[in-house]
Coordinates of C-alpha atoms in Angstrom, one line a residue:
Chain A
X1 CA -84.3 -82.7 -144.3
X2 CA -82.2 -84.6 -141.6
X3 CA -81.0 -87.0 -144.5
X4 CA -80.2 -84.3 -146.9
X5 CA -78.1 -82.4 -144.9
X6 CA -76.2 -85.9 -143.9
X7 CA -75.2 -87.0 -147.3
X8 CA -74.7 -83.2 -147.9
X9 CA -72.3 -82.4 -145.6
X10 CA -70.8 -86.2 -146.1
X11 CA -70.1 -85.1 -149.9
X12 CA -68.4 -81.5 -149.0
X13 CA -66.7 -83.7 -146.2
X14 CA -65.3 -86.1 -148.5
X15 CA -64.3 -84.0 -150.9
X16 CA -62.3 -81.9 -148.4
X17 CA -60.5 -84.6 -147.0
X18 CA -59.6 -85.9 -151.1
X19 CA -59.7 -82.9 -153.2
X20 CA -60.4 -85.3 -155.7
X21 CA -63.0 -84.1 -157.8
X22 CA -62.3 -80.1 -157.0
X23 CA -58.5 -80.6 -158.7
X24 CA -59.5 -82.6 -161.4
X25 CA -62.0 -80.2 -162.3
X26 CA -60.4 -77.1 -162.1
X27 CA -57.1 -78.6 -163.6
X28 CA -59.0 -79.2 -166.5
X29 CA -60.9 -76.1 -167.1
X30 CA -57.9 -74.4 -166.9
X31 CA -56.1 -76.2 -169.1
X32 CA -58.8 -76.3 -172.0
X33 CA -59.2 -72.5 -171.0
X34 CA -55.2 -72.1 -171.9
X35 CA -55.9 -74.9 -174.5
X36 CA -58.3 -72.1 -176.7
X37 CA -55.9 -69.3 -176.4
X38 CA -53.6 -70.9 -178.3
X39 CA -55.7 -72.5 -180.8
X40 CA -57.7 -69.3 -181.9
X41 CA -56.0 -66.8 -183.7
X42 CA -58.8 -64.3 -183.4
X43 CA -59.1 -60.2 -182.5
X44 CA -60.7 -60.0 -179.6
X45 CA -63.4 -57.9 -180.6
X46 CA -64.5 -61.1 -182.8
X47 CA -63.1 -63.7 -180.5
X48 CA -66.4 -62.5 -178.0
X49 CA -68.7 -64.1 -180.5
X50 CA -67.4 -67.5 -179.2
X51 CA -66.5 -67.4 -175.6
X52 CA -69.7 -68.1 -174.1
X53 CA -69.8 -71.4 -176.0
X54 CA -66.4 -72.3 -175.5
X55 CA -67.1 -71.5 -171.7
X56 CA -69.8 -73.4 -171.4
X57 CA -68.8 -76.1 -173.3
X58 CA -65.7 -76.2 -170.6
X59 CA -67.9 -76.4 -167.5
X60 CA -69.8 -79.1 -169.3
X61 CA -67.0 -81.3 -169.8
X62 CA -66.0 -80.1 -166.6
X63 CA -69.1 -81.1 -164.5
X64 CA -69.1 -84.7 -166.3
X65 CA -65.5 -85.0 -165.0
X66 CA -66.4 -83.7 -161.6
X67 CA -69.3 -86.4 -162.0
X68 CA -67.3 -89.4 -162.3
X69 CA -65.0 -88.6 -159.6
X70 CA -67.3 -87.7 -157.0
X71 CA -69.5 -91.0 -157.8
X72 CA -66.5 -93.0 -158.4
X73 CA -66.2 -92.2 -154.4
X74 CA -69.2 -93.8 -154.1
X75 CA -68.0 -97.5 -156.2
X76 CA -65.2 -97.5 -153.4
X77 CA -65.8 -100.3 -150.9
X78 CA -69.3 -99.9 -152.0
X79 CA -70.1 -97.0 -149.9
X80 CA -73.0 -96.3 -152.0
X81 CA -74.7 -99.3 -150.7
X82 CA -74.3 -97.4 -147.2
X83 CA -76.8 -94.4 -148.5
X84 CA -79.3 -97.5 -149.9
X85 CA -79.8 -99.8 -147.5
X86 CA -80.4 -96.4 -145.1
X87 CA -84.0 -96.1 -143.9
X88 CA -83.8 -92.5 -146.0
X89 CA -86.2 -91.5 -148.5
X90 CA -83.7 -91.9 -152.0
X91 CA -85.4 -88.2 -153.1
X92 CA -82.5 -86.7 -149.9
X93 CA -80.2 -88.8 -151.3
X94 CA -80.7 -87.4 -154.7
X95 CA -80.6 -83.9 -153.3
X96 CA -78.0 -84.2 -150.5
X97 CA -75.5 -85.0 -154.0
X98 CA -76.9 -82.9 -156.6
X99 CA -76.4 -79.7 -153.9
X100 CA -73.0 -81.1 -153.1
X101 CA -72.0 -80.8 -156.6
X102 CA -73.3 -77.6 -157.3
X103 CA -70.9 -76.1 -154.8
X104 CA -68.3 -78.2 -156.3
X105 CA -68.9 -76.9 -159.7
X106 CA -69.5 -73.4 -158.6
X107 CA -66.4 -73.4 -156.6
X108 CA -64.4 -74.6 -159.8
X109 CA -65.7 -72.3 -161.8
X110 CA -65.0 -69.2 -159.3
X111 CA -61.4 -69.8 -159.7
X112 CA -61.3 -70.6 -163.6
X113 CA -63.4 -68.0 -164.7
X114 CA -60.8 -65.6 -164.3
X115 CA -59.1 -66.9 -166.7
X116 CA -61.7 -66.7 -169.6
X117 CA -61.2 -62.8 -168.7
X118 CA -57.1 -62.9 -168.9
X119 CA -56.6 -65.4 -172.2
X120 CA -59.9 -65.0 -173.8
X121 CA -60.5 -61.9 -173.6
X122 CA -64.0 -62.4 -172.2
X123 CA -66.1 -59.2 -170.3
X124 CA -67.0 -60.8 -167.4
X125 CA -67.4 -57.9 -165.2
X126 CA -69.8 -56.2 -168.0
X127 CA -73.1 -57.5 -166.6
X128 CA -72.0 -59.2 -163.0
X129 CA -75.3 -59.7 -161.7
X130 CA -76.8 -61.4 -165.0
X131 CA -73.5 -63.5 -164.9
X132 CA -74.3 -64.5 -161.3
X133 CA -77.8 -65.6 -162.3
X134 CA -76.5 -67.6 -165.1
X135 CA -73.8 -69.2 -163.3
X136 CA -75.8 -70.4 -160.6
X137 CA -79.3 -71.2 -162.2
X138 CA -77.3 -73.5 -165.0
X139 CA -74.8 -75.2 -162.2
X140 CA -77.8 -76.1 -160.6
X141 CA -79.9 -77.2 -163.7
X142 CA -76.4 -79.1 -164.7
X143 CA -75.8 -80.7 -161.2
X144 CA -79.9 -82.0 -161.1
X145 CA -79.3 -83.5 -164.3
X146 CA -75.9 -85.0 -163.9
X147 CA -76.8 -86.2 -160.4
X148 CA -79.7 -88.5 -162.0
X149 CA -78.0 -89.9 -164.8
X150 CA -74.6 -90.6 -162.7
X151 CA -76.8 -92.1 -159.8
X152 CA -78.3 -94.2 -162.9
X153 CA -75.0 -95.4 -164.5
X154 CA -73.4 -96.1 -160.8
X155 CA -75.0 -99.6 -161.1
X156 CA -73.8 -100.4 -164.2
X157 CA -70.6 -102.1 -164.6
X158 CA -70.5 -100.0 -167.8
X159 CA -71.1 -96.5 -165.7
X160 CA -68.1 -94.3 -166.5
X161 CA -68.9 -95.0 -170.2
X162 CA -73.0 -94.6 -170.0
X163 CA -72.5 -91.2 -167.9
X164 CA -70.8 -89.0 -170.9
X165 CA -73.2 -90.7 -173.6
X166 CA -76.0 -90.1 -171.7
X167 CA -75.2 -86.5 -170.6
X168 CA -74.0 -84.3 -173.4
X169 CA -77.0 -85.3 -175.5
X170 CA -79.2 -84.6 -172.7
X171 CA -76.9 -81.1 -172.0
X172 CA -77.2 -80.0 -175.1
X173 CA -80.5 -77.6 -175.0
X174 CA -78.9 -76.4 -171.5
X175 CA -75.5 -75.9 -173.5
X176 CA -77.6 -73.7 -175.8
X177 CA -79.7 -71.5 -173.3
X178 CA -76.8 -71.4 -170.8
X179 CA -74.3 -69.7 -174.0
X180 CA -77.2 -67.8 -175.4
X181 CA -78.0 -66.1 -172.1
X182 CA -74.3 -65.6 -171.3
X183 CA -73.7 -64.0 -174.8
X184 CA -76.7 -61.5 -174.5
X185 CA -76.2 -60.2 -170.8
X186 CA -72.5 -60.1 -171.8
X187 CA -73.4 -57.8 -174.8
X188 CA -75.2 -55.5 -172.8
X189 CA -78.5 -56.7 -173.7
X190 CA -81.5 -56.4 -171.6
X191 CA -82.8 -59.0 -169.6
X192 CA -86.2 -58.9 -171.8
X193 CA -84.0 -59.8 -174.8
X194 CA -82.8 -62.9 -173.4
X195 CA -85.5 -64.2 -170.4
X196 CA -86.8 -66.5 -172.9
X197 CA -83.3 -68.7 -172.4
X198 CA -83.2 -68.3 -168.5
X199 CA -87.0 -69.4 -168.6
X200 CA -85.3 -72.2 -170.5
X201 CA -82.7 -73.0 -167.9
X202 CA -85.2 -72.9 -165.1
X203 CA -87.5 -75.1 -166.9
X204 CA -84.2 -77.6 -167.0
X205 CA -83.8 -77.0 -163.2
X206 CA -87.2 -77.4 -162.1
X207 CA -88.3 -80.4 -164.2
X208 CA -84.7 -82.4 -163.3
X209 CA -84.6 -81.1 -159.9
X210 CA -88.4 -83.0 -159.7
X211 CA -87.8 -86.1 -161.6
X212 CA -84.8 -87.0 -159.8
X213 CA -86.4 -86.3 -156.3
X214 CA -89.3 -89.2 -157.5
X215 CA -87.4 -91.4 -159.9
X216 CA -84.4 -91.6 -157.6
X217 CA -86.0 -94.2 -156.1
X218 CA -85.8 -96.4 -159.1
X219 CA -83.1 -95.6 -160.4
X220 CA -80.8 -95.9 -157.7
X221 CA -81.3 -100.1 -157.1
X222 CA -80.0 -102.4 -159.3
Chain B
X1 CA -90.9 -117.9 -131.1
X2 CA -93.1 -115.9 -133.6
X3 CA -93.0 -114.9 -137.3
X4 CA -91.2 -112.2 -137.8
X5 CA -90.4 -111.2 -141.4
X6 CA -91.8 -113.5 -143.9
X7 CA -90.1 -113.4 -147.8
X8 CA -93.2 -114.5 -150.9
X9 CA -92.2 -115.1 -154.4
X10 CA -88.7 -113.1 -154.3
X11 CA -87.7 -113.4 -157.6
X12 CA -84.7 -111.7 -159.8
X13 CA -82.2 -111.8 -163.0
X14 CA -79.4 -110.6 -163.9
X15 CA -78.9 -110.1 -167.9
X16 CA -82.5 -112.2 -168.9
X17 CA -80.5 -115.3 -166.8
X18 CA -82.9 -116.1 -163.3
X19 CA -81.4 -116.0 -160.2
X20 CA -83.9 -115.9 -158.2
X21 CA -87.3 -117.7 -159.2
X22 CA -89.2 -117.8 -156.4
X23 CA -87.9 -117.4 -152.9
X24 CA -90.2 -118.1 -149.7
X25 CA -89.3 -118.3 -146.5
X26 CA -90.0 -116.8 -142.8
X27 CA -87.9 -116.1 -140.2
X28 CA -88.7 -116.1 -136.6
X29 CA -88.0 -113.0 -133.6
X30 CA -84.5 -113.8 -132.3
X31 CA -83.6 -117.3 -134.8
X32 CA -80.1 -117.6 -136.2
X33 CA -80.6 -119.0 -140.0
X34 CA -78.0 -120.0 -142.2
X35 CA -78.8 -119.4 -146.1
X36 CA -76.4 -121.5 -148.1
X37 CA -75.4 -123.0 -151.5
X38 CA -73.0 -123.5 -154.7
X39 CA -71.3 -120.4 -155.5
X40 CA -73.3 -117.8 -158.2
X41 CA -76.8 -119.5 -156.4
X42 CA -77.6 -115.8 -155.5
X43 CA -77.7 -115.7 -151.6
X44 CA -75.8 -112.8 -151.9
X45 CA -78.4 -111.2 -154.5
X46 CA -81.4 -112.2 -151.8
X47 CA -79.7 -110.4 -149.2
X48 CA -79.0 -107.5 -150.9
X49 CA -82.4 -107.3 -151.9
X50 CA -83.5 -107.6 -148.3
X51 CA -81.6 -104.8 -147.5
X52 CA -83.1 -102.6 -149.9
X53 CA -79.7 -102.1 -152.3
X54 CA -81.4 -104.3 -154.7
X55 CA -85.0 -104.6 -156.1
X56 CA -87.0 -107.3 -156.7
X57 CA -88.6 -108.3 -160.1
X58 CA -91.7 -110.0 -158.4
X59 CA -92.7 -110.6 -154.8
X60 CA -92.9 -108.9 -151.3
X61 CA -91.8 -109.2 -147.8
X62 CA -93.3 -108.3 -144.7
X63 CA -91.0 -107.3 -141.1
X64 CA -93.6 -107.5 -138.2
X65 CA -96.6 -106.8 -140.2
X66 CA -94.8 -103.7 -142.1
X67 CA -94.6 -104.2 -146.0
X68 CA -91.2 -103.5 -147.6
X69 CA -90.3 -102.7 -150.9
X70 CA -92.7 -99.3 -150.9
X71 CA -91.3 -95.9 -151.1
X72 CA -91.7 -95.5 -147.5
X73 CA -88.0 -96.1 -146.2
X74 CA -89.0 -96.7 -142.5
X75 CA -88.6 -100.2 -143.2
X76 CA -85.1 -99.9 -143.6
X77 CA -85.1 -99.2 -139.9
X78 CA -85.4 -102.4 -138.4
X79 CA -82.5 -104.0 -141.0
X80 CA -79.0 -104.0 -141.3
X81 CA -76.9 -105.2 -143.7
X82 CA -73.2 -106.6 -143.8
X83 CA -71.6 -107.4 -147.1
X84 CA -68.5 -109.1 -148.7
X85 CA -67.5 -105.2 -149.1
X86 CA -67.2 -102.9 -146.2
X87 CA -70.0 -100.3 -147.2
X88 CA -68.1 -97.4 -146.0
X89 CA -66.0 -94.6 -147.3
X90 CA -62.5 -95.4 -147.5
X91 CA -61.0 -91.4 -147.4
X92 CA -63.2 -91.0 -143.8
X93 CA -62.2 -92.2 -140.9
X94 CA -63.5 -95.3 -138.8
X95 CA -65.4 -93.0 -136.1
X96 CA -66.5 -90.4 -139.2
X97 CA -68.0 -93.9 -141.0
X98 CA -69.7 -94.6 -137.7
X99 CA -71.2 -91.4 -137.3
X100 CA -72.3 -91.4 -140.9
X101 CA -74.0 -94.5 -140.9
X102 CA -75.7 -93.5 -137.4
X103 CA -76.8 -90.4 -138.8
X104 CA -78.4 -91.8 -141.4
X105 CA -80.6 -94.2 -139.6
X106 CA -81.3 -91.1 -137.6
X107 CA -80.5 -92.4 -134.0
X108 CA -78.2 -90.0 -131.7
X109 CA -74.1 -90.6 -131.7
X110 CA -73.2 -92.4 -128.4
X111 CA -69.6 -91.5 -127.9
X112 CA -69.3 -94.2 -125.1
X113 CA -71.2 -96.9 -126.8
X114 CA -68.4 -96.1 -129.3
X115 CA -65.3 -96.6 -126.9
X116 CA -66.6 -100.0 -125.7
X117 CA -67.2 -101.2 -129.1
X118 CA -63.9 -100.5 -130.6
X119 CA -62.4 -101.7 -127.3
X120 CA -64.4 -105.1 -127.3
X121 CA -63.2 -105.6 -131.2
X122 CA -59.7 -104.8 -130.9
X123 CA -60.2 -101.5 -132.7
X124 CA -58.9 -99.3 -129.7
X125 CA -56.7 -96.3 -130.5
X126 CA -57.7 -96.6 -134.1
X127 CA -60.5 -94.7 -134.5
X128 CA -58.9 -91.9 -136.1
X129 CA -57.4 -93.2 -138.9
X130 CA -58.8 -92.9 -142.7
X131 CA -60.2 -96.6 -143.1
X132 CA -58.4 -96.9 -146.6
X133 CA -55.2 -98.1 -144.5
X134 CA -57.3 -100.8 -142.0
X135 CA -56.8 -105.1 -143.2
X136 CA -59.7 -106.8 -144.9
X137 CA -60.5 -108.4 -141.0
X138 CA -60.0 -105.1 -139.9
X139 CA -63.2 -103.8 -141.8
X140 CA -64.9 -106.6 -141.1
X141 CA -64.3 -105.8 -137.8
X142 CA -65.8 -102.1 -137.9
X143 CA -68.8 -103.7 -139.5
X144 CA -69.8 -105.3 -136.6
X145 CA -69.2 -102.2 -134.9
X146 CA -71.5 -100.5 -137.4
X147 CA -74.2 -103.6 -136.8
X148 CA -73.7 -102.9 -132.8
X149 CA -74.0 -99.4 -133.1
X150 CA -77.6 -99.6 -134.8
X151 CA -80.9 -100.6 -133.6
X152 CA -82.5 -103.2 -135.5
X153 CA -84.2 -106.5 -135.4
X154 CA -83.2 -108.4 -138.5
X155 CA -79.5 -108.4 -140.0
X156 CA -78.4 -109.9 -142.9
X157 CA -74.5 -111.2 -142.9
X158 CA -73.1 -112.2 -146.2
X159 CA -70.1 -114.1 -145.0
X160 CA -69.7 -112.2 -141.8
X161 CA -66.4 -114.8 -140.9
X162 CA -64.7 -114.8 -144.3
X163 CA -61.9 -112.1 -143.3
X164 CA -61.6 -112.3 -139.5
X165 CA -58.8 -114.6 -137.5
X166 CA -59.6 -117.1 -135.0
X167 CA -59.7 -114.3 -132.5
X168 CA -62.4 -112.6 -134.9
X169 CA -64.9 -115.2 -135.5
X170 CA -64.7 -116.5 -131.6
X171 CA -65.8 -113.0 -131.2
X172 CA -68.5 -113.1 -134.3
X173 CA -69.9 -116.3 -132.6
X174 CA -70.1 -114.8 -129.2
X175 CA -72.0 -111.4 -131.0
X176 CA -74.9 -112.9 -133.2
X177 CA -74.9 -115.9 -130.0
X178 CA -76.2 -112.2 -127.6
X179 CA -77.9 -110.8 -131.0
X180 CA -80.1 -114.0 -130.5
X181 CA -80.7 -113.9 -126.4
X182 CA -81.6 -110.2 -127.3
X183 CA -84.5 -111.6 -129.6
X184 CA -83.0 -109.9 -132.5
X185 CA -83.2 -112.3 -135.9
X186 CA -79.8 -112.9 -137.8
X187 CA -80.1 -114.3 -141.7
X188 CA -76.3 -114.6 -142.3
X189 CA -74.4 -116.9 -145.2
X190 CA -71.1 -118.7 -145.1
X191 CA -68.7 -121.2 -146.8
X192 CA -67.8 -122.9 -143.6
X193 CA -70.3 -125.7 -142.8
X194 CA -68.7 -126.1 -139.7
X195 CA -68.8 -122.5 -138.4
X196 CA -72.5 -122.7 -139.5
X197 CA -73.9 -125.2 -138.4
X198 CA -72.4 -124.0 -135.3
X199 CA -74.3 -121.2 -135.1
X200 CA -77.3 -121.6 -136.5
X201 CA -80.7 -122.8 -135.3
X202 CA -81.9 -123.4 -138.7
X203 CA -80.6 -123.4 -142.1
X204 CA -81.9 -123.0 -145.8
X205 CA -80.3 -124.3 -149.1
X206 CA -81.1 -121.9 -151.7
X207 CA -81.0 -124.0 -155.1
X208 CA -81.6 -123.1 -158.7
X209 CA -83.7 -120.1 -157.4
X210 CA -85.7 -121.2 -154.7
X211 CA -85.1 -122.2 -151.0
X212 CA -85.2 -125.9 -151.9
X213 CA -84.5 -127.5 -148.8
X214 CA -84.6 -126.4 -144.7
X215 CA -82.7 -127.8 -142.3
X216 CA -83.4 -127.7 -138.1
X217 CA -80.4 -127.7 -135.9
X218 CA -78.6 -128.4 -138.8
X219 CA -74.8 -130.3 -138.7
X220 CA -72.0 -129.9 -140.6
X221 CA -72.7 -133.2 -142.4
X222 CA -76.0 -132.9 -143.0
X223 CA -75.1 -129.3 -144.8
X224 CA -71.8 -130.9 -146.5
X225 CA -74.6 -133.4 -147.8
X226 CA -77.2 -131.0 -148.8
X227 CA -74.3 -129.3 -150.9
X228 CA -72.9 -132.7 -152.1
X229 CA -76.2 -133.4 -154.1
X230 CA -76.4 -130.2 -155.3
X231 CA -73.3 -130.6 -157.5

């Protein structure tokens, strides 16, 4: 717990003190967010159909973006080496980044969302609670997932190439669930008509959130 | 002196080409060793897998009876590690890289232990500062500081002299010289023949994979020659 809280509190530290990963993320939501507005010619009545795809496909791009800056911190002087050659189970390492991210990606997406509401005409505020649950339940499910394959492709010379290719295939039934889910609850629908994709979601979080406490081990060394 | 690590059968590659084949050796409770070579002869590889940042294909290790290599990290405890690169982040500063690296080996921040340090390697007054801005000897510095910091028994220096001044490696010598009367056990590479010889009590050539030769109270010549019939 000691060693998860450490690398933690390093990675909100860090990104404090660089705002590195937090502007380059929220930059760029934004700007694919104003990026859709003007592409789509659409009534907005229609244009509902689409926004919790487009949305989600933002914050995926987004999170992969967040993910090669915050573990390109790491290639600096090596610093990674630091967290491995700790006497620290890899499993806190693992969770000490994938919880950091989380709050990085949650963070970016409380102050880009808005904006899906102003240009996109998207109901946020219609189900807030549902919106909430899908938020966080996906960023966590996203950050699991993205922490284990960046922590895998930090060793490779060829690791800001392998972390894209190897994400948004591996995204993709999350992409799904997460926009299906946001679409119903945004639509009013009950949470019966819809629990099968947050069952999904969870599934993601659970099963990542476990393979990457175990595998992190071998995964991490070269 | 007794055994206190012990290395069997190390082996690794890089990209199906060996670089390590099968590395044995043992190293004894306060020794100085030099490990050298050519250039690309993977010291640096052994070391790092010593340290944990790398794995082995085949073989094991033992530090006082304790296995390493297992998924218990504990044995990470009783090693350090200094590389080429500083292992640190450059955006913190050199007392938050101190505190993090502390922290992580789970031992208590000693504020004072931390003054006399930075005071004894010229790093007074700059504590404070993000390390981004500190000189290549400057980090080498602070990574001495990190090694004196930490309890340990065995630490592994992969050219621990290359970046400091005269000043610096008078002061390196003097450290792992007190590292040694403290009975802890220092495995530690270098270019310089002379400087290594100098220190060490013992040195191993590492050739085409496997620690080919051992030297006791090695000289400069007798290293220069090792080398010389290596190429």
């Amino acid at each position: 717990m000691t060693a998860f809280w450490t690398i933690f509190v390093k990675d909100l530290r860090l990104e404090l003190r660089t705002r590195e990963s937090m502007s380059a993320m929220v930059v760029f939501a934004a700007a694919v967010i104003l990026l859709f507005a003007f592409a789509f010619d659409v009534a907005p009545n229609r244009f509902r159909v689409f926004t919790p795809g487009l949305m989600w496909m933002t914050y995926f791009f987004t999170a992969v973006l967040g993910l090669l800056r915050t573990f390109g911190q790491e290639r600096e002087m090596e610093a990674y080496s630091l967290l491995l050659s700790a006497p620290v189970e890899r499993g806190a390492i693992f969770l000490g980044k994938a919880a950091a991210f989380f709050v990085f990606l949650l963070a970016a997406q409380v102050v880009s969302l808005p904006l899906f509401g102003v240009f996109l005409s998207m109901p946020l505020l219609t189900a807030p609670v549902s919106m909430v649950l899908i938020l966080v339940i996906t960023d966590m499910a996203i950050a699991a997932l993205g922490t284990l394959i960046a922590g895998m492709s930090l060793r490779s010379p060829m690791g800001e190439i392998l972390l894209p290719v190897l994400a948004f295939p591996l995204l993709t039934p999350l992409l799904i669930a997460s926009s299906k889910a946001t679409g119903a609850a945004l639509n009013g629908a009950p949470i019966g008509d819809w629990d099968f994709w947050l069952m999904l979601l969870v599934t993601y979080l659970v099963l990542f959130s476990l393979v990457g406490t175990y595998i992190f081990d071998y995964i991490s060394e070269q | 002196m007794t055994t206190l690590f012990t290395a069997q059968h190390i082996s690794k590659s890089f990209h199906l080409r060996p670089v390590l084949s099968d590395v044995s050796f043992s190293l004894e409770s306060g020794e100085v060793v030099l490990l050298f070579g050519l250039n690309g002869c993977g010291k640096t590889t052994l070391l790092r897998i010593l340290a944990g940042i790398m794995r082995p294909e085949t073989g094991d290790a033992s530090l006082n009876g304790q296995t390493l290599f297992t998924l218990d990290s504990r044995w990470r405890r009783d090693m350090v590690y200094l590389g080429h690169r500083p292992i640190m982040y450059p955006a913190f500063t050199a007392k938050e890289n101190m505190q993090l690296s502390i922290r992580l080996r789970g031992q208590a921040w000693a504020e004072d232990k931390f003054q006399d340090q930075l005071r004894h390697y010229n790093l007074a007054g700059r504590e404070n500062e993000p390390i981004r801005v500190y000189s290549e000897g400057m980090l080498q510095r602070l990574g001495l500081i990190r090694l004196e910091l930490a309890s340990w028994r065995v630490a592994l220096l992969d050219e621990p002299s290359s970046a400091l001044d005269v000043d610096g490696a008078d002061l390196l010598q003097g450290t792992i010289k007190r590292w040694s009367t403290e009975n802890r056990t220092v495995l530690f590479t270098s270019h310089d023949m002379g400087w290594g010889a100098e220190m060490a009590d013992r040195a191993l050539l590492l050739s085409k994979g496997i620690i080919r030769e051992e030297l006791t109270s090695p000289k400069e010549s007798s290293l220069l020659s090792c080398l010389g019939s290596e190429q």
